[in-house]
Amino acid sequence: MKIIGMIPARKESTRFNNKPLALICGKPMVYWVWKHSKEVAVFDEVYVATDSEDIKSTAEDFGAKVILTSSDCETATERLYEVYKKINADLYVMINGDEPLVTADDIAKCIPEKIPEDGFYVSNLMTDFSNPVEVVDPTNLKIVTNRDGVCLFISRSPIPFPKGEMNYTYQKFVGVGAFTPAALEFYHNTPRGPVEKIEENDSFRFIENKKDCYYINAHCKSLSVDTPKDRVEVERYMVENQLSE
């Protein structure tokens, strides 16, 4: 398979404007995501996809290949669709630009051994919550799958509700996913459903239309940066664990 890694890096953000360029241990956040993505052995190439000339210039300065995409992209998956229309590959792996702690080994876990015969495949990563407080935080998406790893539902509310028993480990969304061209075409050509509009998660484009969307537990450390406070927490973690070199 020809596999492309893509890092969406949008300049505008309601909670943290221009966050791909926020410095973490002296380097822009998008650098750390690119660094880990470049370490994925099966990637043929890695691109930063952005609508910003500032982000493009910064990324090229540290050696990244950059694709300029439209500022009209409403989601990261739509930005990935634009990349797919420009670069041919068998599989496209999206590594969100606000996931600076996700490693190459983590990223590779969403890549299937082979693509199904019908050409349709989409997967994402999740991980266990380590802090119960995070479970009730609406900024963290909670994932529920069946025994085969197919996603049943995603919510900002704590799901499933522990009525029958308390012995349950909650899983949270990690911003890494793999898509075939067929999956990206389906995403682009299918309207947003009512649940996707409510919960604001791309996976519902598939779930609401009865398309299998796999969530794989990477058992990884994930601290996505949504606010300036998150940036401070990530930097503290990297310094304490000597990950800033």
PDB file of C-alpha atoms in Angstrom:
ATOM      1  CA  MET A   1       0.000   0.000   0.000  1.00  0.00           C
ATOM      2  CA  LYS A   2       1.005   3.561  -0.602  1.00  0.00           C
ATOM      3  CA  ILE A   3       0.272   5.358   2.668  1.00  0.00           C
ATOM      4  CA  ILE A   4       0.281   9.119   3.171  1.00  0.00           C
ATOM      5  CA  GLY A   5       0.381  10.871   6.538  1.00  0.00           C
ATOM      6  CA  MET A   6      -1.429  14.206   6.755  1.00  0.00           C
ATOM      7  CA  ILE A   7      -1.401  16.774   9.564  1.00  0.00           C
ATOM      8  CA  PRO A   8      -4.275  19.275   9.383  1.00  0.00           C
ATOM      9  CA  ALA A   9      -3.170  22.627  10.782  1.00  0.00           C
ATOM     10  CA  ARG A  10      -5.902  25.250  10.780  1.00  0.00           C
ATOM     11  CA  LYS A  11      -5.068  28.799  11.797  1.00  0.00           C
ATOM     12  CA  GLU A  12      -8.484  29.865  13.067  1.00  0.00           C
ATOM     13  CA  SER A  13      -9.777  28.306  16.297  1.00  0.00           C
ATOM     14  CA  THR A  14     -12.499  29.562  18.607  1.00  0.00           C
ATOM     15  CA  ARG A  15     -10.755  28.410  21.783  1.00  0.00           C
ATOM     16  CA  PHE A  16      -7.081  28.812  20.823  1.00  0.00           C
ATOM     17  CA  ASN A  17      -6.347  30.892  17.749  1.00  0.00           C
ATOM     18  CA  ASN A  18      -3.306  29.940  15.660  1.00  0.00           C
ATOM     19  CA  LYS A  19      -2.572  27.037  18.005  1.00  0.00           C
ATOM     20  CA  PRO A  20      -0.443  24.999  15.524  1.00  0.00           C
ATOM     21  CA  LEU A  21       2.250  27.670  16.043  1.00  0.00           C
ATOM     22  CA  ALA A  22       1.943  27.717  19.848  1.00  0.00           C
ATOM     23  CA  LEU A  23       5.373  26.991  21.292  1.00  0.00           C
ATOM     24  CA  ILE A  24       5.918  23.803  23.268  1.00  0.00           C
ATOM     25  CA  CYS A  25       9.422  23.444  24.654  1.00  0.00           C
ATOM     26  CA  GLY A  26      10.601  26.123  22.230  1.00  0.00           C
ATOM     27  CA  LYS A  27       9.153  24.575  19.068  1.00  0.00           C
ATOM     28  CA  PRO A  28       5.743  25.064  17.410  1.00  0.00           C
ATOM     29  CA  MET A  29       3.222  22.384  18.315  1.00  0.00           C
ATOM     30  CA  VAL A  30       2.852  21.258  14.695  1.00  0.00           C
ATOM     31  CA  TYR A  31       6.585  20.427  14.698  1.00  0.00           C
ATOM     32  CA  TRP A  32       6.133  17.748  17.372  1.00  0.00           C
ATOM     33  CA  VAL A  33       3.242  16.161  15.494  1.00  0.00           C
ATOM     34  CA  TRP A  34       5.275  16.190  12.274  1.00  0.00           C
ATOM     35  CA  LYS A  35       8.342  14.758  14.050  1.00  0.00           C
ATOM     36  CA  HIS A  36       6.402  11.758  15.375  1.00  0.00           C
ATOM     37  CA  SER A  37       4.600  11.269  12.062  1.00  0.00           C
ATOM     38  CA  LYS A  38       7.895  11.191  10.157  1.00  0.00           C
ATOM     39  CA  GLU A  39       8.975   8.308  12.402  1.00  0.00           C
ATOM     40  CA  VAL A  40       6.155   6.061  11.114  1.00  0.00           C
ATOM     41  CA  ALA A  41       8.089   3.598   8.954  1.00  0.00           C
ATOM     42  CA  VAL A  42       5.219   2.692   6.598  1.00  0.00           C
ATOM     43  CA  PHE A  43       4.460   6.271   5.562  1.00  0.00           C
ATOM     44  CA  ASP A  44       5.567   7.061   2.030  1.00  0.00           C
ATOM     45  CA  GLU A  45       5.326  10.758   2.798  1.00  0.00           C
ATOM     46  CA  VAL A  46       4.013  13.181   5.424  1.00  0.00           C
ATOM     47  CA  TYR A  47       2.374  16.515   4.640  1.00  0.00           C
ATOM     48  CA  VAL A  48       1.168  19.432   6.699  1.00  0.00           C
ATOM     49  CA  ALA A  49      -2.139  20.635   5.245  1.00  0.00           C
ATOM     50  CA  THR A  50      -3.001  24.209   6.114  1.00  0.00           C
ATOM     51  CA  ASP A  51      -4.920  27.283   4.994  1.00  0.00           C
ATOM     52  CA  SER A  52      -2.319  29.634   6.492  1.00  0.00           C
ATOM     53  CA  GLU A  53       0.756  31.112   4.830  1.00  0.00           C
ATOM     54  CA  ASP A  54       2.290  31.629   8.294  1.00  0.00           C
ATOM     55  CA  ILE A  55       1.896  27.948   9.188  1.00  0.00           C
ATOM     56  CA  LYS A  56       3.153  26.954   5.728  1.00  0.00           C
ATOM     57  CA  SER A  57       6.286  29.063   6.135  1.00  0.00           C
ATOM     58  CA  THR A  58       6.989  27.764   9.643  1.00  0.00           C
ATOM     59  CA  ALA A  59       6.472  24.130   8.622  1.00  0.00           C
ATOM     60  CA  GLU A  60       8.744  24.461   5.609  1.00  0.00           C
ATOM     61  CA  ASP A  61      11.411  26.027   7.834  1.00  0.00           C
ATOM     62  CA  PHE A  62      11.636  22.838   9.917  1.00  0.00           C
ATOM     63  CA  GLY A  63      11.605  20.634   6.807  1.00  0.00           C
ATOM     64  CA  ALA A  64       7.974  19.637   6.316  1.00  0.00           C
ATOM     65  CA  LYS A  65       6.229  19.284   2.988  1.00  0.00           C
ATOM     66  CA  VAL A  66       3.142  21.477   2.901  1.00  0.00           C
ATOM     67  CA  ILE A  67      -0.105  21.454   0.950  1.00  0.00           C
ATOM     68  CA  LEU A  68      -2.210  24.606   0.964  1.00  0.00           C
ATOM     69  CA  THR A  69      -5.885  23.798   1.361  1.00  0.00           C
ATOM     70  CA  SER A  70      -9.024  25.888   1.331  1.00  0.00           C
ATOM     71  CA  SER A  71     -10.021  28.014   4.300  1.00  0.00           C
ATOM     72  CA  ASP A  72     -13.584  26.843   3.584  1.00  0.00           C
ATOM     73  CA  CYS A  73     -12.891  23.357   4.985  1.00  0.00           C
ATOM     74  CA  GLU A  74     -15.230  22.948   7.935  1.00  0.00           C
ATOM     75  CA  THR A  75     -13.595  19.775   9.277  1.00  0.00           C
ATOM     76  CA  ALA A  76     -10.190  18.139   9.346  1.00  0.00           C
ATOM     77  CA  THR A  77     -11.577  15.236   7.312  1.00  0.00           C
ATOM     78  CA  GLU A  78     -12.692  17.642   4.595  1.00  0.00           C
ATOM     79  CA  ARG A  79      -9.137  19.004   4.560  1.00  0.00           C
ATOM     80  CA  LEU A  80      -7.892  15.431   4.161  1.00  0.00           C
ATOM     81  CA  TYR A  81     -10.293  15.001   1.242  1.00  0.00           C
ATOM     82  CA  GLU A  82      -8.602  17.944  -0.482  1.00  0.00           C
ATOM     83  CA  VAL A  83      -5.222  16.269   0.002  1.00  0.00           C
ATOM     84  CA  TYR A  84      -6.593  13.025  -1.450  1.00  0.00           C
ATOM     85  CA  LYS A  85      -7.737  14.891  -4.565  1.00  0.00           C
ATOM     86  CA  LYS A  86      -4.183  16.165  -5.072  1.00  0.00           C
ATOM     87  CA  ILE A  87      -2.095  13.111  -4.098  1.00  0.00           C
ATOM     88  CA  ASN A  88      -2.840   9.503  -5.041  1.00  0.00           C
ATOM     89  CA  ALA A  89      -2.487   6.862  -2.316  1.00  0.00           C
ATOM     90  CA  ASP A  90      -4.173   3.703  -1.072  1.00  0.00           C
ATOM     91  CA  LEU A  91      -4.577   4.945   2.486  1.00  0.00           C
ATOM     92  CA  TYR A  92      -4.527   8.376   4.097  1.00  0.00           C
ATOM     93  CA  VAL A  93      -3.704   8.714   7.782  1.00  0.00           C
ATOM     94  CA  MET A  94      -4.722  11.928   9.502  1.00  0.00           C
ATOM     95  CA  ILE A  95      -2.790  12.981  12.601  1.00  0.00           C
ATOM     96  CA  ASN A  96      -4.450  15.973  14.195  1.00  0.00           C
ATOM     97  CA  GLY A  97      -2.147  18.948  14.662  1.00  0.00           C
ATOM     98  CA  ASP A  98      -3.129  19.253  18.326  1.00  0.00           C
ATOM     99  CA  GLU A  99      -1.842  15.781  19.328  1.00  0.00           C
ATOM    100  CA  PRO A 100       1.847  16.455  20.124  1.00  0.00           C
ATOM    101  CA  LEU A 101       2.241  13.458  22.464  1.00  0.00           C
ATOM    102  CA  VAL A 102       1.035  10.720  20.119  1.00  0.00           C
ATOM    103  CA  THR A 103       4.035   8.621  19.031  1.00  0.00           C
ATOM    104  CA  ALA A 104       4.865   6.813  15.803  1.00  0.00           C
ATOM    105  CA  ASP A 105       3.969   3.450  17.372  1.00  0.00           C
ATOM    106  CA  ASP A 106       0.587   4.848  18.388  1.00  0.00           C
ATOM    107  CA  ILE A 107      -0.123   6.283  14.943  1.00  0.00           C
ATOM    108  CA  ALA A 108       0.655   2.990  13.191  1.00  0.00           C
ATOM    109  CA  LYS A 109      -2.029   1.143  15.181  1.00  0.00           C
ATOM    110  CA  CYS A 110      -4.824   2.582  13.029  1.00  0.00           C
ATOM    111  CA  ILE A 111      -3.310   1.128   9.825  1.00  0.00           C
ATOM    112  CA  PRO A 112      -4.886  -2.177   8.663  1.00  0.00           C
ATOM    113  CA  GLU A 113      -2.806  -5.075   7.388  1.00  0.00           C
ATOM    114  CA  LYS A 114      -4.800  -4.951   4.171  1.00  0.00           C
ATOM    115  CA  ILE A 115      -7.668  -2.974   2.693  1.00  0.00           C
ATOM    116  CA  PRO A 116     -11.039  -4.762   2.396  1.00  0.00           C
ATOM    117  CA  GLU A 117     -12.015  -5.952  -1.076  1.00  0.00           C
ATOM    118  CA  ASP A 118     -14.722  -3.314  -1.395  1.00  0.00           C
ATOM    119  CA  GLY A 119     -12.080  -0.618  -0.832  1.00  0.00           C
ATOM    120  CA  PHE A 120     -13.891   0.944   2.125  1.00  0.00           C
ATOM    121  CA  TYR A 121     -12.049   1.366   5.415  1.00  0.00           C
ATOM    122  CA  VAL A 122     -12.033   3.979   8.144  1.00  0.00           C
ATOM    123  CA  SER A 123     -10.536   3.726  11.614  1.00  0.00           C
ATOM    124  CA  ASN A 124      -9.611   6.011  14.488  1.00  0.00           C
ATOM    125  CA  LEU A 125      -7.677   5.726  17.709  1.00  0.00           C
ATOM    126  CA  MET A 126      -8.937   5.918  21.254  1.00  0.00           C
ATOM    127  CA  THR A 127      -7.337   5.383  24.656  1.00  0.00           C
ATOM    128  CA  ASP A 128      -8.382   4.749  28.248  1.00  0.00           C
ATOM    129  CA  PHE A 129      -9.139   7.676  30.506  1.00  0.00           C
ATOM    130  CA  SER A 130      -6.583   7.890  33.306  1.00  0.00           C
ATOM    131  CA  ASN A 131      -8.394  10.550  35.330  1.00  0.00           C
ATOM    132  CA  PRO A 132     -12.087  10.143  36.256  1.00  0.00           C
ATOM    133  CA  VAL A 133     -12.514  13.922  36.176  1.00  0.00           C
ATOM    134  CA  GLU A 134     -11.832  13.877  32.426  1.00  0.00           C
ATOM    135  CA  VAL A 135     -14.813  11.576  31.859  1.00  0.00           C
ATOM    136  CA  VAL A 136     -17.300  14.290  32.814  1.00  0.00           C
ATOM    137  CA  ASP A 137     -15.431  17.005  30.888  1.00  0.00           C
ATOM    138  CA  PRO A 138     -17.438  17.764  27.709  1.00  0.00           C
ATOM    139  CA  THR A 139     -14.279  18.680  25.791  1.00  0.00           C
ATOM    140  CA  ASN A 140     -13.350  14.978  25.869  1.00  0.00           C
ATOM    141  CA  LEU A 141     -15.240  12.726  23.477  1.00  0.00           C
ATOM    142  CA  LYS A 142     -16.256   9.373  24.940  1.00  0.00           C
ATOM    143  CA  ILE A 143     -16.217   6.340  22.614  1.00  0.00           C
ATOM    144  CA  VAL A 144     -18.361   3.196  22.825  1.00  0.00           C
ATOM    145  CA  THR A 145     -17.638   0.240  20.497  1.00  0.00           C
ATOM    146  CA  ASN A 146     -18.928  -3.283  20.039  1.00  0.00           C
ATOM    147  CA  ARG A 147     -16.760  -6.369  20.558  1.00  0.00           C
ATOM    148  CA  ASP A 148     -15.301  -6.061  17.057  1.00  0.00           C
ATOM    149  CA  GLY A 149     -14.174  -2.487  17.623  1.00  0.00           C
ATOM    150  CA  VAL A 150     -16.895  -0.946  15.456  1.00  0.00           C
ATOM    151  CA  CYS A 151     -18.042   2.355  16.907  1.00  0.00           C
ATOM    152  CA  LEU A 152     -21.587   2.411  18.280  1.00  0.00           C
ATOM    153  CA  PHE A 153     -21.734   5.954  19.624  1.00  0.00           C
ATOM    154  CA  ILE A 154     -19.623   8.960  20.566  1.00  0.00           C
ATOM    155  CA  SER A 155     -20.633  11.632  23.026  1.00  0.00           C
ATOM    156  CA  ARG A 156     -19.386  14.525  25.080  1.00  0.00           C
ATOM    157  CA  SER A 157     -21.523  13.091  27.886  1.00  0.00           C
ATOM    158  CA  PRO A 158     -20.216  10.175  29.988  1.00  0.00           C
ATOM    159  CA  ILE A 159     -21.355   7.038  28.161  1.00  0.00           C
ATOM    160  CA  PRO A 160     -22.274   4.318  28.826  1.00  0.00           C
ATOM    161  CA  PHE A 161     -24.070   5.278  32.042  1.00  0.00           C
ATOM    162  CA  PRO A 162     -22.945   2.918  34.874  1.00  0.00           C
ATOM    163  CA  LYS A 163     -26.383   1.685  35.952  1.00  0.00           C
ATOM    164  CA  GLY A 164     -25.863  -2.075  35.859  1.00  0.00           C
ATOM    165  CA  GLU A 165     -22.274  -2.139  37.121  1.00  0.00           C
ATOM    166  CA  MET A 166     -19.337   0.142  37.871  1.00  0.00           C
ATOM    167  CA  ASN A 167     -16.546  -2.068  36.499  1.00  0.00           C
ATOM    168  CA  TYR A 168     -15.978  -0.224  33.240  1.00  0.00           C
ATOM    169  CA  THR A 169     -13.060   1.633  31.684  1.00  0.00           C
ATOM    170  CA  TYR A 170     -14.084   4.663  29.672  1.00  0.00           C
ATOM    171  CA  GLN A 171     -12.327   5.409  26.377  1.00  0.00           C
ATOM    172  CA  LYS A 172     -11.626   8.804  24.888  1.00  0.00           C
ATOM    173  CA  PHE A 173     -11.087  10.027  21.360  1.00  0.00           C
ATOM    174  CA  VAL A 174      -7.521  10.352  20.040  1.00  0.00           C
ATOM    175  CA  GLY A 175      -7.061  12.501  16.946  1.00  0.00           C
ATOM    176  CA  VAL A 176      -5.563   9.911  14.586  1.00  0.00           C
ATOM    177  CA  GLY A 177      -7.500   8.152  11.836  1.00  0.00           C
ATOM    178  CA  ALA A 178      -7.044   6.166   8.614  1.00  0.00           C
ATOM    179  CA  PHE A 179      -9.218   6.503   5.505  1.00  0.00           C
ATOM    180  CA  THR A 180      -9.275   4.867   2.092  1.00  0.00           C
ATOM    181  CA  PRO A 181     -10.240   6.914  -0.988  1.00  0.00           C
ATOM    182  CA  ALA A 182     -13.666   5.232  -0.949  1.00  0.00           C
ATOM    183  CA  ALA A 183     -14.236   6.345   2.649  1.00  0.00           C
ATOM    184  CA  LEU A 184     -13.196   9.916   1.854  1.00  0.00           C
ATOM    185  CA  GLU A 185     -15.496  10.024  -1.183  1.00  0.00           C
ATOM    186  CA  PHE A 186     -18.375   8.774   0.958  1.00  0.00           C
ATOM    187  CA  TYR A 187     -17.633  11.369   3.615  1.00  0.00           C
ATOM    188  CA  HIS A 188     -17.461  14.216   1.118  1.00  0.00           C
ATOM    189  CA  ASN A 189     -20.601  13.234  -0.790  1.00  0.00           C
ATOM    190  CA  THR A 190     -22.808  12.456   2.224  1.00  0.00           C
ATOM    191  CA  PRO A 191     -24.652  15.244   4.066  1.00  0.00           C
ATOM    192  CA  ARG A 192     -24.150  15.762   7.782  1.00  0.00           C
ATOM    193  CA  GLY A 193     -26.735  13.915   9.830  1.00  0.00           C
ATOM    194  CA  PRO A 194     -28.586  15.233  12.875  1.00  0.00           C
ATOM    195  CA  VAL A 195     -26.370  13.507  15.445  1.00  0.00           C
ATOM    196  CA  GLU A 196     -23.170  14.719  13.770  1.00  0.00           C
ATOM    197  CA  LYS A 197     -24.513  18.252  13.951  1.00  0.00           C
ATOM    198  CA  ILE A 198     -25.284  17.853  17.660  1.00  0.00           C
ATOM    199  CA  GLU A 199     -22.112  16.095  18.819  1.00  0.00           C
ATOM    200  CA  GLU A 200     -19.776  17.647  16.219  1.00  0.00           C
ATOM    201  CA  ASN A 201     -17.736  14.552  15.424  1.00  0.00           C
ATOM    202  CA  ASP A 202     -16.831  13.416  11.907  1.00  0.00           C
ATOM    203  CA  SER A 203     -17.266   9.727  12.674  1.00  0.00           C
ATOM    204  CA  PHE A 204     -21.034  10.146  12.701  1.00  0.00           C
ATOM    205  CA  ARG A 205     -20.908  10.662   8.929  1.00  0.00           C
ATOM    206  CA  PHE A 206     -20.237   6.906   8.828  1.00  0.00           C
ATOM    207  CA  ILE A 207     -22.082   5.743  11.946  1.00  0.00           C
ATOM    208  CA  GLU A 208     -25.372   7.391  11.028  1.00  0.00           C
ATOM    209  CA  ASN A 209     -25.222   5.743   7.593  1.00  0.00           C
ATOM    210  CA  LYS A 210     -24.423   2.227   8.855  1.00  0.00           C
ATOM    211  CA  LYS A 211     -20.830   2.258   7.641  1.00  0.00           C
ATOM    212  CA  ASP A 212     -18.327   0.475   9.889  1.00  0.00           C
ATOM    213  CA  CYS A 213     -16.038   2.938  11.639  1.00  0.00           C
ATOM    214  CA  TYR A 214     -13.432   1.173  13.754  1.00  0.00           C
ATOM    215  CA  TYR A 215     -11.988   2.588  16.948  1.00  0.00           C
ATOM    216  CA  ILE A 216      -8.737   0.969  18.054  1.00  0.00           C
ATOM    217  CA  ASN A 217      -7.483   1.316  21.608  1.00  0.00           C
ATOM    218  CA  ALA A 218      -3.881   2.472  21.331  1.00  0.00           C
ATOM    219  CA  HIS A 219      -3.426   2.578  25.128  1.00  0.00           C
ATOM    220  CA  CYS A 220      -1.412   5.729  24.565  1.00  0.00           C
ATOM    221  CA  LYS A 221      -0.764   9.030  26.299  1.00  0.00           C
ATOM    222  CA  SER A 222      -2.975  11.644  24.699  1.00  0.00           C
ATOM    223  CA  LEU A 223      -3.234  15.267  25.776  1.00  0.00           C
ATOM    224  CA  SER A 224      -4.796  17.149  22.896  1.00  0.00           C
ATOM    225  CA  VAL A 225      -4.266  20.891  22.994  1.00  0.00           C
ATOM    226  CA  ASP A 226      -7.575  22.751  22.817  1.00  0.00           C
ATOM    227  CA  THR A 227      -6.751  25.715  25.088  1.00  0.00           C
ATOM    228  CA  PRO A 228      -3.658  27.637  26.282  1.00  0.00           C
ATOM    229  CA  LYS A 229      -3.999  25.762  29.574  1.00  0.00           C
ATOM    230  CA  ASP A 230      -3.635  22.448  27.708  1.00  0.00           C
ATOM    231  CA  ARG A 231      -0.433  23.724  26.101  1.00  0.00           C
ATOM    232  CA  VAL A 232       1.074  24.360  29.537  1.00  0.00           C
ATOM    233  CA  GLU A 233       0.088  20.861  30.693  1.00  0.00           C
ATOM    234  CA  VAL A 234       1.631  19.212  27.621  1.00  0.00           C
ATOM    235  CA  GLU A 235       4.854  21.170  28.027  1.00  0.00           C
ATOM    236  CA  ARG A 236       5.066  20.192  31.696  1.00  0.00           C
ATOM    237  CA  TYR A 237       4.567  16.531  30.791  1.00  0.00           C
ATOM    238  CA  MET A 238       7.219  16.629  28.064  1.00  0.00           C
ATOM    239  CA  VAL A 239       9.801  18.264  30.348  1.00  0.00           C
ATOM    240  CA  GLU A 240       9.122  15.858  33.211  1.00  0.00           C
ATOM    241  CA  ASN A 241       9.424  12.844  30.905  1.00  0.00           C
ATOM    242  CA  GLN A 242      12.411  14.189  28.958  1.00  0.00           C
ATOM    243  CA  LEU A 243      10.509  14.218  25.657  1.00  0.00           C
ATOM    244  CA  SER A 244      11.526  17.696  24.566  1.00  0.00           C
ATOM    245  CA  GLU A 245      14.711  16.777  22.712  1.00  0.00           C
TER     246      GLU A 245
END
